[in-house]
Coordinates of C-alpha atoms in Angstrom, one line a residue:
Chain A
M1 CA 0.5 0.5 -0.4
K2 CA 2.4 2.5 1.0
G3 CA 5.1 1.3 -1.7
R4 CA 2.7 1.7 -4.5
T5 CA 2.0 5.6 -2.8
V6 CA 6.1 6.0 -2.9
A7 CA 6.1 5.0 -6.4
G8 CA 3.0 6.9 -7.5
V9 CA 5.2 10.5 -6.1
L10 CA 8.0 8.7 -7.8
I11 CA 6.4 8.6 -11.0
V12 CA 4.6 11.6 -11.0
A13 CA 8.0 13.7 -9.7
V14 CA 9.8 12.5 -13.2
L15 CA 7.0 13.4 -15.7
L16 CA 6.0 17.2 -13.9
F17 CA 9.9 17.5 -13.8
P18 CA 10.1 20.0 -16.7
L19 CA 7.3 21.7 -15.0
Y20 CA 9.6 22.0 -12.2
W21 CA 12.4 23.2 -14.6
M22 CA 11.3 25.9 -16.1
V23 CA 9.9 27.4 -12.8
N24 CA 13.5 26.7 -10.8
A25 CA 15.2 28.7 -14.8
S26 CA 11.9 31.4 -14.2
L27 CA 13.9 32.3 -10.7
Q28 CA 17.9 32.1 -11.2
P29 CA 19.6 34.5 -13.0
S30 CA 20.3 34.7 -16.9
G31 CA 24.6 34.2 -16.3
A32 CA 23.4 31.6 -14.0
L33 CA 21.4 29.9 -16.5
L34 CA 24.3 29.7 -19.0
R35 CA 27.1 28.1 -16.2
P36 CA 27.6 24.3 -16.7
D37 CA 26.7 22.3 -14.1
P38 CA 22.7 23.6 -13.4
A39 CA 21.7 24.8 -10.4
F40 CA 19.2 22.8 -9.0
F41 CA 17.6 25.1 -7.2
P42 CA 16.9 28.7 -7.1
V43 CA 18.9 29.5 -4.2
D44 CA 20.3 33.5 -5.6
G45 CA 17.1 33.4 -7.2
T46 CA 15.3 36.8 -8.3
L47 CA 12.2 38.0 -10.3
D48 CA 14.0 39.9 -13.2
G49 CA 12.2 37.0 -15.1
Y50 CA 8.6 38.2 -13.6
R51 CA 9.5 42.3 -14.1
K52 CA 11.1 41.6 -17.6
A53 CA 7.5 39.3 -18.6
V54 CA 5.2 41.4 -17.5
A55 CA 7.4 44.4 -19.4
T56 CA 7.7 43.0 -22.6
Q57 CA 4.5 40.2 -22.8
G58 CA 2.3 42.2 -20.4
P59 CA 0.3 43.4 -23.0
N60 CA 0.4 40.0 -25.0
L61 CA -1.4 38.9 -21.4
L62 CA -4.0 41.1 -21.7
S63 CA -4.7 40.4 -25.6
S64 CA -4.5 36.4 -24.9
V65 CA -7.3 37.4 -21.6
V66 CA -9.1 39.5 -24.4
V67 CA -9.5 36.1 -27.4
A68 CA -10.0 34.2 -24.8
L69 CA -12.8 35.4 -23.1
G70 CA -14.3 36.8 -26.3
T71 CA -14.1 33.6 -28.0
V72 CA -15.1 31.3 -24.7
L73 CA -18.7 34.5 -25.5
V74 CA -18.9 33.5 -29.4
S75 CA -18.8 29.4 -28.5
L76 CA -21.4 29.9 -25.8
V77 CA -23.8 32.1 -27.9
I78 CA -24.1 29.7 -31.0
A79 CA -23.4 26.4 -29.0
A80 CA -26.0 26.5 -26.5
P81 CA -29.0 27.1 -28.9
A82 CA -28.4 24.7 -31.0
S83 CA -27.6 21.8 -28.4
Y84 CA -31.0 22.4 -27.2
A85 CA -32.3 22.2 -30.8
L86 CA -29.8 19.1 -31.4
A87 CA -30.4 17.5 -28.2
Q88 CA -34.8 18.3 -27.0
L89 CA -36.4 19.7 -30.4
K90 CA -36.7 16.9 -32.8
V91 CA -34.6 18.7 -35.6
R92 CA -35.0 16.4 -38.9
G93 CA -31.2 16.5 -40.1
G94 CA -30.4 17.1 -36.6
P95 CA -27.9 13.6 -36.7
V96 CA -26.6 14.8 -40.5
L97 CA -25.1 17.9 -38.3
V98 CA -23.6 16.1 -35.4
F99 CA -21.7 14.2 -37.9
V100 CA -20.7 17.2 -39.6
L101 CA -19.1 18.4 -36.3
L102 CA -17.2 15.5 -35.7
I103 CA -16.3 15.4 -39.3
V104 CA -15.2 19.2 -38.9
Q105 CA -12.7 18.0 -35.2
M106 CA -10.5 16.6 -38.0
I107 CA -9.6 18.9 -40.5
P108 CA -6.1 20.3 -39.5
G109 CA -5.8 23.4 -38.3
I110 CA -3.1 24.6 -40.9
V111 CA -5.7 24.2 -43.5
M112 CA -7.9 26.3 -41.9
A113 CA -5.5 28.7 -40.7
N114 CA -4.5 29.1 -45.2
A115 CA -7.6 29.5 -46.2
L116 CA -9.0 31.9 -43.3
Y117 CA -6.1 33.3 -44.2
T118 CA -6.7 34.6 -47.9
V119 CA -10.5 34.8 -46.6
F120 CA -10.2 37.5 -43.8
G121 CA -6.9 39.5 -45.5
N122 CA -10.2 40.5 -47.6
L123 CA -12.3 41.5 -44.9
G124 CA -9.9 43.7 -43.1
L125 CA -9.9 41.1 -40.1
I126 CA -5.9 40.2 -40.3
D127 CA -4.4 42.0 -37.4
N128 CA -8.0 41.9 -35.5
Y129 CA -9.3 40.9 -32.2
L130 CA -12.5 39.8 -33.5
G131 CA -10.7 38.0 -36.7
L132 CA -9.1 35.7 -34.4
V133 CA -12.0 35.2 -31.7
L134 CA -13.7 33.4 -34.9
A135 CA -10.8 31.3 -35.7
D136 CA -10.7 30.5 -33.3
S137 CA -14.1 29.8 -32.4
T138 CA -13.8 27.4 -35.2
A139 CA -12.1 24.8 -32.8
T140 CA -14.4 25.7 -30.1
I141 CA -17.3 25.7 -31.4
P142 CA -17.9 21.8 -32.8
F143 CA -16.7 20.5 -29.2
A144 CA -19.2 23.0 -26.9
V145 CA -22.0 21.8 -29.2
L146 CA -21.2 18.1 -29.2
L147 CA -20.3 18.2 -25.2
L148 CA -23.6 20.5 -24.2
R149 CA -25.5 18.9 -26.4
A150 CA -24.7 15.4 -25.2
F151 CA -25.5 17.3 -21.7
M152 CA -28.8 18.6 -22.6
I153 CA -30.4 15.3 -23.4
S154 CA -30.3 14.4 -20.6
V155 CA -32.4 17.1 -19.3
P156 CA -35.4 15.0 -18.6
K157 CA -38.6 16.2 -21.1
E158 CA -40.9 16.6 -18.1
L159 CA -39.0 20.0 -17.0
T160 CA -39.1 21.0 -20.6
E161 CA -43.1 20.1 -21.7
A162 CA -44.4 21.7 -18.2
S163 CA -42.6 24.9 -19.2
R164 CA -44.2 23.7 -22.4
V165 CA -47.8 23.3 -21.0
D166 CA -47.4 26.8 -18.7
G167 CA -47.7 28.6 -21.5
A168 CA -43.8 29.2 -22.5
G169 CA -42.3 29.7 -26.0
Y170 CA -38.9 27.5 -26.8
W171 CA -37.3 31.0 -26.0
R172 CA -38.0 31.3 -22.6
T173 CA -37.7 27.7 -22.4
F174 CA -34.8 27.7 -23.2
F175 CA -33.7 30.6 -21.1
S176 CA -35.3 30.1 -17.8
I177 CA -35.3 25.8 -18.1
I178 CA -32.3 24.5 -20.2
V179 CA -29.6 27.3 -19.5
P180 CA -30.0 27.2 -15.5
V181 CA -30.2 23.5 -15.4
S182 CA -27.1 23.3 -18.0
R183 CA -24.8 26.0 -15.6
N184 CA -21.8 23.3 -15.0
A185 CA -22.0 21.6 -18.1
L186 CA -21.9 25.5 -19.6
V187 CA -18.6 26.3 -17.2
T188 CA -17.4 23.3 -18.6
A189 CA -17.4 24.5 -22.0
G190 CA -16.4 27.9 -21.6
L191 CA -13.6 26.7 -19.2
F192 CA -12.5 24.6 -22.4
S193 CA -13.2 26.9 -25.3
F194 CA -10.9 29.1 -22.9
L195 CA -8.2 27.2 -23.0
F196 CA -7.6 26.5 -26.2
A197 CA -7.8 30.1 -27.6
W198 CA -5.4 31.1 -24.2
A199 CA -3.1 28.3 -26.0
D200 CA -4.0 28.8 -30.2
F201 CA -0.9 29.3 -31.7
L202 CA -1.5 28.4 -35.3
F203 CA -4.7 31.2 -35.5
A204 CA -2.4 34.5 -33.5
V205 CA 0.5 33.9 -35.7
T206 CA -1.1 33.3 -38.9
L207 CA -3.6 36.2 -38.7
T208 CA -1.5 38.5 -36.8
T209 CA 1.5 40.3 -38.0
G210 CA 2.0 41.4 -34.7
R211 CA 2.1 45.4 -35.9
S212 CA -1.4 46.4 -34.1
F213 CA -1.4 43.5 -31.3
E214 CA 0.3 40.0 -30.2
P215 CA -1.2 37.3 -28.4
I216 CA 1.0 35.3 -25.3
T217 CA 1.6 32.4 -27.4
V218 CA 3.3 34.3 -30.6
G219 CA 5.1 36.6 -28.3
I220 CA 6.3 33.3 -26.5
Y221 CA 7.7 32.2 -30.0
R222 CA 9.2 35.0 -30.8
F223 CA 11.0 35.6 -27.6
V224 CA 12.3 32.3 -27.8
G225 CA 13.7 32.6 -31.9
N226 CA 15.2 35.9 -30.6
Q227 CA 17.0 35.9 -27.8
S228 CA 17.3 32.5 -26.3
A229 CA 19.9 33.2 -24.0
D230 CA 18.2 35.5 -21.7
W231 CA 16.2 31.7 -20.7
N232 CA 15.5 33.1 -17.1
G233 CA 12.4 35.6 -18.9
I234 CA 11.8 33.2 -21.4
M235 CA 10.8 30.5 -18.6
A236 CA 8.8 33.2 -16.5
T237 CA 7.2 34.4 -19.3
A238 CA 6.2 30.6 -19.6
V239 CA 4.8 30.1 -16.2
L240 CA 2.6 33.1 -16.6
A241 CA 1.5 31.5 -20.0
A242 CA 0.9 28.4 -17.9
I243 CA -1.8 29.8 -15.0
P244 CA -5.2 29.6 -16.4
A245 CA -3.4 26.1 -17.1
A246 CA -3.2 25.7 -13.4
V247 CA -6.0 26.9 -12.7
L248 CA -8.5 25.4 -14.7
L249 CA -7.0 22.3 -12.9
V250 CA -7.1 22.7 -9.1
V251 CA -11.2 24.6 -10.3
A252 CA -12.7 23.4 -12.8
Q253 CA -12.0 19.6 -11.9
R254 CA -14.8 20.0 -9.5
Y255 CA -17.1 21.4 -12.6
V256 CA -16.5 19.0 -14.5
V257 CA -17.2 16.6 -12.7
A258 CA -20.1 18.1 -11.1
G259 CA -21.1 17.9 -14.9
L260 CA -20.9 14.6 -15.6
T261 CA -22.4 13.5 -12.4
S262 CA -26.0 16.0 -12.8
G263 CA -26.0 14.2 -16.2
A264 CA -26.3 10.8 -14.6
V265 CA -28.5 12.3 -11.8
K266 CA -31.8 11.3 -14.4
D267 CA -35.0 9.8 -13.4
Chain B
M1 CA -63.6 32.8 -41.5
T2 CA -61.7 33.3 -38.3
L3 CA -63.9 31.9 -37.0
L4 CA -65.1 29.1 -38.8
A5 CA -62.3 27.6 -40.5
P6 CA -60.3 26.1 -37.3
A7 CA -63.6 24.4 -36.8
V8 CA -63.3 22.6 -39.7
A9 CA -60.3 21.5 -40.3
A10 CA -59.8 20.7 -36.4
P11 CA -58.8 17.4 -36.9
P12 CA -55.7 16.8 -39.0
R13 CA -54.2 20.8 -37.9
A14 CA -54.3 20.1 -34.0
G15 CA -51.7 16.6 -34.9
R16 CA -49.7 18.8 -37.3
K17 CA -49.8 22.1 -35.9
P18 CA -47.4 22.0 -33.2
R19 CA -45.0 19.8 -35.0
R20 CA -45.0 22.1 -38.1
D21 CA -44.2 25.3 -35.5
N22 CA -41.6 22.7 -33.1
R23 CA -39.9 22.7 -36.4
F24 CA -39.6 26.2 -37.4
A25 CA -38.6 26.8 -33.6
A26 CA -35.8 24.8 -33.6
W27 CA -34.6 25.7 -36.6
L28 CA -34.3 29.8 -35.3
F29 CA -32.3 28.0 -32.4
L30 CA -29.3 26.0 -35.2
L31 CA -29.9 28.7 -37.1
P32 CA -26.3 30.4 -36.0
A33 CA -24.4 27.9 -35.7
L34 CA -25.8 26.6 -39.3
A35 CA -24.2 29.5 -40.8
Y36 CA -21.0 29.7 -38.3
I37 CA -20.7 26.5 -40.4
V38 CA -20.9 27.6 -43.7
V39 CA -19.5 30.8 -43.6
F40 CA -15.8 29.3 -41.2
F41 CA -16.2 26.4 -42.4
G42 CA -17.4 25.2 -45.8
Y43 CA -16.0 28.6 -47.4
P44 CA -12.5 28.6 -46.1
L45 CA -12.1 24.5 -47.1
A46 CA -14.2 25.1 -51.1
A47 CA -12.0 28.1 -51.2
N48 CA -8.6 26.3 -50.0
V49 CA -9.8 23.5 -53.0
V50 CA -9.8 26.7 -55.4
M51 CA -6.4 28.3 -54.0
S52 CA -4.6 24.8 -54.5
T53 CA -5.5 25.3 -58.5
Q54 CA -4.0 28.9 -58.4
D55 CA -0.7 30.4 -59.1
Y56 CA -1.8 32.5 -55.4
T57 CA 1.1 34.8 -54.5
V58 CA 1.9 38.1 -52.1
K59 CA 0.8 39.9 -54.9
S60 CA -2.9 38.3 -55.9
F61 CA -3.3 40.1 -52.1
Y62 CA -3.5 43.6 -53.8
T63 CA -4.3 42.9 -57.3
G64 CA -6.9 40.8 -56.1
E65 CA -5.2 38.2 -59.7
A66 CA -4.2 34.4 -59.0
P67 CA -4.7 32.5 -62.6
F68 CA -5.4 29.2 -62.8
V69 CA -2.6 26.5 -63.1
G70 CA -4.8 23.0 -62.5
L71 CA -3.4 20.6 -60.6
A72 CA 0.6 22.9 -61.8
N73 CA 0.9 23.1 -57.7
Y74 CA 0.2 19.4 -56.9
A75 CA 2.8 18.7 -59.6
A76 CA 5.0 21.0 -57.6
V77 CA 4.3 20.0 -54.5
F78 CA 5.0 15.8 -55.0
G79 CA 7.9 17.1 -57.6
N80 CA 9.4 18.7 -54.4
P81 CA 12.5 16.6 -52.7
L82 CA 10.9 18.2 -49.5
F83 CA 7.4 16.2 -49.7
S84 CA 9.1 12.5 -49.3
T85 CA 11.2 14.4 -46.9
A86 CA 8.7 15.7 -45.1
V87 CA 5.9 12.5 -45.0
V88 CA 8.3 10.6 -44.0
D89 CA 8.9 12.9 -40.3
T90 CA 5.2 13.0 -40.6
V91 CA 4.9 9.0 -40.1
L92 CA 8.1 8.6 -38.0
F93 CA 6.9 11.4 -36.0
T94 CA 3.5 10.4 -35.3
A95 CA 4.5 5.9 -34.8
G96 CA 7.1 7.1 -32.3
S97 CA 4.5 8.6 -30.4
L98 CA 2.1 7.3 -30.2
V99 CA 3.6 4.2 -29.7
F100 CA 5.4 5.7 -26.4
Q101 CA 2.2 7.7 -25.1
F102 CA -0.2 4.5 -25.4
G103 CA 2.6 2.6 -24.1
I104 CA 3.6 4.6 -21.3
G105 CA 0.2 6.2 -21.0
L106 CA -1.9 2.7 -20.4
A107 CA 1.3 1.3 -18.2
L108 CA 0.1 4.1 -15.6
A109 CA -3.3 3.5 -16.8
V110 CA -2.7 0.1 -15.0
F111 CA -0.9 1.5 -12.2
F112 CA -3.4 4.1 -11.5
N113 CA -6.5 2.0 -11.7
G114 CA -4.8 0.3 -8.4
R115 CA -6.7 2.4 -5.3
F116 CA -3.3 3.5 -2.6
L117 CA -3.3 6.5 -0.9
G118 CA -3.5 9.3 -2.6
S119 CA -3.2 7.4 -6.8
A120 CA -6.7 10.5 -7.5
L121 CA -4.4 13.3 -6.6
L122 CA -1.3 12.4 -7.7
R123 CA -3.7 11.2 -11.5
S124 CA -4.9 14.6 -11.5
L125 CA -1.6 16.0 -11.1
L126 CA -0.2 14.2 -14.3
L127 CA -3.2 16.0 -16.6
L128 CA -1.2 19.1 -16.6
P129 CA 1.0 18.5 -19.3
W130 CA -2.2 17.9 -21.2
L131 CA -3.7 21.0 -19.8
L132 CA -0.3 23.8 -20.9
P133 CA -0.7 25.2 -24.0
L134 CA 2.0 24.1 -25.9
V135 CA 3.8 26.8 -27.1
V136 CA 4.8 26.7 -23.2
S137 CA 5.7 22.9 -23.4
G138 CA 7.3 23.6 -26.4
A139 CA 10.1 26.6 -24.8
V140 CA 10.2 24.4 -21.4
W141 CA 11.5 21.5 -23.9
R142 CA 14.1 23.6 -26.0
W143 CA 16.0 25.0 -23.2
M144 CA 16.1 21.3 -21.1
F145 CA 17.7 20.7 -25.1
D146 CA 20.0 23.1 -25.1
Q147 CA 23.6 21.4 -26.0
D148 CA 25.1 23.7 -23.4
H149 CA 23.1 25.1 -20.9
G150 CA 19.8 22.0 -21.2
V151 CA 19.7 19.5 -17.8
L152 CA 19.7 16.9 -20.3
N153 CA 23.4 16.5 -20.8
A154 CA 24.2 17.9 -17.8
A155 CA 22.2 14.8 -16.6
L156 CA 24.3 12.9 -19.7
R157 CA 27.5 14.0 -18.4
A158 CA 27.3 13.5 -14.7
V159 CA 27.0 9.9 -16.0
G160 CA 30.0 10.0 -18.0
L161 CA 28.1 10.0 -21.5
D162 CA 28.7 12.3 -24.3
A163 CA 26.8 15.8 -24.5
V164 CA 24.0 14.9 -27.3
P165 CA 23.6 17.8 -29.7
W166 CA 19.6 17.5 -29.7
L167 CA 18.6 20.6 -31.6
S168 CA 21.3 21.1 -33.4
S169 CA 21.7 17.5 -35.7
T170 CA 20.0 16.6 -38.5
G171 CA 20.0 12.6 -36.2
W172 CA 18.3 14.5 -33.4
A173 CA 16.3 16.4 -33.5
L174 CA 13.6 14.5 -34.9
P175 CA 13.8 12.4 -31.9
A176 CA 14.4 15.5 -29.5
V177 CA 10.5 16.7 -30.9
I178 CA 9.1 13.0 -30.7
L179 CA 10.6 13.1 -26.9
T180 CA 8.2 16.4 -26.4
N181 CA 5.6 14.9 -28.2
I182 CA 5.3 11.4 -25.9
W183 CA 5.6 13.7 -22.7
I184 CA 2.1 16.1 -23.6
G185 CA 0.5 13.1 -25.2
I186 CA 0.8 10.8 -22.2
P187 CA -1.8 12.2 -19.9
F188 CA -4.6 12.0 -23.1
N189 CA -4.3 8.5 -23.3
L190 CA -3.8 7.8 -19.1
V191 CA -6.8 10.0 -18.6
I192 CA -8.9 8.0 -21.6
L193 CA -7.5 4.3 -20.7
H194 CA -7.6 4.3 -17.1
G195 CA -11.3 5.3 -17.7
G196 CA -12.3 2.6 -19.8
L197 CA -10.3 0.4 -16.7
R198 CA -12.9 1.9 -14.2
A199 CA -15.6 0.0 -16.9
I200 CA -14.1 -3.3 -16.5
P201 CA -16.1 -5.0 -13.0
A202 CA -14.1 -6.1 -10.2
S203 CA -15.6 -9.5 -10.3
L204 CA -14.1 -10.8 -12.5
Y205 CA -10.6 -9.8 -12.1
E206 CA -11.3 -11.7 -8.2
A207 CA -12.5 -14.6 -10.1
A208 CA -9.0 -14.9 -11.8
A209 CA -7.1 -14.2 -9.0
L210 CA -9.1 -17.5 -7.5
D211 CA -8.3 -19.2 -10.5
G212 CA -5.2 -18.7 -9.7
A213 CA -4.3 -16.2 -12.7
G214 CA -1.0 -13.9 -11.9
A215 CA -0.8 -10.7 -12.7
W216 CA 0.7 -10.9 -16.4
Q217 CA -2.5 -13.3 -17.2
R218 CA -4.7 -11.1 -15.8
F219 CA -4.0 -8.4 -18.0
R220 CA -3.3 -10.3 -20.9
H221 CA -6.7 -12.3 -21.0
L222 CA -8.8 -10.0 -19.6
T223 CA -7.7 -6.2 -19.7
W224 CA -6.6 -5.9 -22.4
P225 CA -9.3 -8.0 -24.4
L226 CA -12.1 -5.9 -22.0
L227 CA -10.0 -2.7 -23.1
R228 CA -10.1 -3.2 -27.0
P229 CA -12.5 -1.0 -28.1
V230 CA -10.8 2.2 -25.9
T231 CA -7.7 0.7 -27.4
G232 CA -9.0 1.7 -30.9
I233 CA -10.3 4.8 -30.0
V234 CA -7.4 6.3 -28.3
L235 CA -5.4 5.3 -30.9
M236 CA -7.0 6.4 -33.9
L237 CA -7.7 9.9 -31.9
G238 CA -4.3 10.0 -30.9
L239 CA -3.3 9.0 -34.9
V240 CA -6.0 12.1 -35.9
Y241 CA -4.5 14.6 -33.7
T242 CA -0.9 13.7 -34.2
I243 CA -0.7 13.8 -37.5
K244 CA -1.6 17.5 -37.5
V245 CA 1.0 18.7 -34.7
F246 CA 2.3 22.1 -35.4
D247 CA 3.1 24.3 -32.5
V248 CA 5.8 21.6 -30.8
I249 CA 7.5 21.3 -33.9
M250 CA 7.7 25.1 -34.7
V251 CA 8.4 26.2 -30.9
V252 CA 11.1 23.3 -30.6
T253 CA 12.9 23.0 -33.9
G254 CA 10.6 25.5 -36.3
G255 CA 10.9 22.1 -38.4
G256 CA 14.8 21.9 -38.6
P257 CA 18.0 21.9 -38.6
A258 CA 18.3 21.4 -42.6
N259 CA 14.4 20.7 -42.7
A260 CA 15.5 17.2 -40.6
T261 CA 11.9 18.2 -38.3
Q262 CA 9.6 19.3 -41.0
T263 CA 6.9 17.3 -41.2
L264 CA 3.2 18.5 -43.9
T265 CA 1.7 20.6 -41.1
T266 CA 4.8 22.6 -40.8
W267 CA 6.3 21.9 -44.8
S268 CA 2.5 23.4 -45.6
Y269 CA 2.8 26.0 -42.9
R270 CA 6.3 26.9 -44.6
L271 CA 4.8 27.0 -48.1
S272 CA 2.4 29.4 -47.5
F273 CA 3.5 31.8 -44.9
Q274 CA 6.8 32.0 -45.4
D275 CA 7.5 31.0 -49.4
F276 CA 4.5 32.7 -50.1
A277 CA 3.0 30.0 -52.3
F278 CA -0.4 30.2 -51.3
G279 CA -1.4 27.7 -54.0
Q280 CA 1.0 24.8 -52.7
G281 CA 0.7 25.3 -48.8
A282 CA -2.9 24.8 -50.1
A283 CA -2.3 21.6 -52.2
V284 CA -0.2 20.2 -49.1
G285 CA -3.1 21.6 -46.8
N286 CA -6.1 19.1 -48.9
V287 CA -3.1 16.0 -48.9
L288 CA -3.1 16.6 -45.2
I289 CA -7.6 17.2 -44.8
L290 CA -7.0 13.6 -47.2
V291 CA -5.8 11.5 -45.3
A292 CA -6.9 13.4 -41.6
T293 CA -10.3 12.2 -43.4
V294 CA -9.0 8.5 -43.8
F295 CA -8.3 8.4 -40.4
G296 CA -11.0 10.4 -39.4
L297 CA -13.9 8.4 -40.9
L298 CA -11.5 4.7 -39.4
Y299 CA -11.9 6.5 -36.2
L300 CA -16.0 7.1 -36.2
R301 CA -16.6 3.5 -37.6
S302 CA -14.5 2.4 -34.6
A303 CA -16.7 4.6 -31.6
K304 CA -20.3 4.4 -33.5
A305 CA -21.1 2.5 -31.0
T306 CA -20.1 4.6 -28.3
L307 CA -21.5 7.1 -30.5
A308 CA -24.9 5.4 -30.5
E309 CA -24.9 4.9 -27.1
A310 CA -24.3 8.7 -26.6
A311 CA -27.2 9.5 -29.0
A312 CA -29.8 6.8 -27.4

């Protein structure tokens, strides 16, 4: 019993070592990082890297927050009503649409980027927040529809029918029954949409030129390419960019589990 | 009229009217999603096919002129010596990543399936590499691969081995990006396979243990066959995702050195956004779509049972 726990801790320590190494490097002066033997602990720690990261990448972090929040908004506004229709109202062609959503998830992102670049070029959506939000949504909307639909199928029909009998239209039924009941699923879909848009590099690097704004992933990429001697600053930026993932792991796990269990409790 | 007509036509309409109303309302809820799919998937994909038959360059953006060249882009792409390099790299990258991600993920899933103190907490900690932005993971590994100051070479030197020129040698760069991608992919395999293991009834193991089956025999004759449907889904999904990996390679090696890590995806990016040969980039993209669709359909077939269950 105890032996397995020890082995488990060792496995986790080995697999998460790169993350420790990132934090370690983010706290050491750049000079120390270029010694032949690396220091395994940041004994002469410095926050210089974080100061530099905030100074040079602060605006980029902010841009990524804006893009990620925009993606969450667009994804949920489009996906939630569609999921309701697919899950609760019998739509002819519904199964076909579900199939299409499954298939489009398999289109390589580079193809979408290539195609959207020329389309956006004509529409003036290059270097544009809305353009990047709409592009990121190509990945999050199919995912959100499928996730929400799977959840909304389990909402008892009695609930929505009772609301209909009380004289509520579909629109009111959607807002007063479906949305509150699906809260956990909506939070889950929203969090994953946020995380995808936050982490997106492909659309960010192809659909922005860095002239008006630059998402953090592109910031790190150019940082690594330009001055790769400054690993302290790069790793501090990487730590900052990793924060949403860490927060999601701690906070959202509860939501994901809650969404699953509340979906299982039916009749 | 308005009072009489419903009374006369009441029986047939009573059954039909709510349904029609229903269908109309349902379509209104679907409309934004449908419009989005048409505009942001349908149109770009069609444009991509058209673009692959055009001589589309930077100039085309200003002049709007892109002469049709038939299949010349495809001929140029297939005739390019880089094509075979990209195909071989894509195959090696995908196969290498899949084999080890899956193997390690399965071993960890079996390990964490046992109940012990801290098992759930440790398992959720292992999700972190999966949730991290790929650019972050790529940057960290690039730092660890650093020839003179990286921790990997420091470890090799510590045990008396020679330092490896991970990212500057054409022989080592591909193993390096594969290693990075394996690390990123382990959590996904672990989570799905662990879910599959959970679904196998414990009573089967108890019965097998009573019959005197050892740990290996239980795995071989119980776990492995019962896990097969999940195994198929994990491998197929892994394949579809790995073929189009972009971020990791771009950040760790940028496709280099000397195209040693150039896959179809990074090559398509290079053709379009560095060489500005958009038509050729689109042609490579269409090859990728074809490959992804074939494996995607295979995946859907293998996942059909699961889907039917989910739709019920």
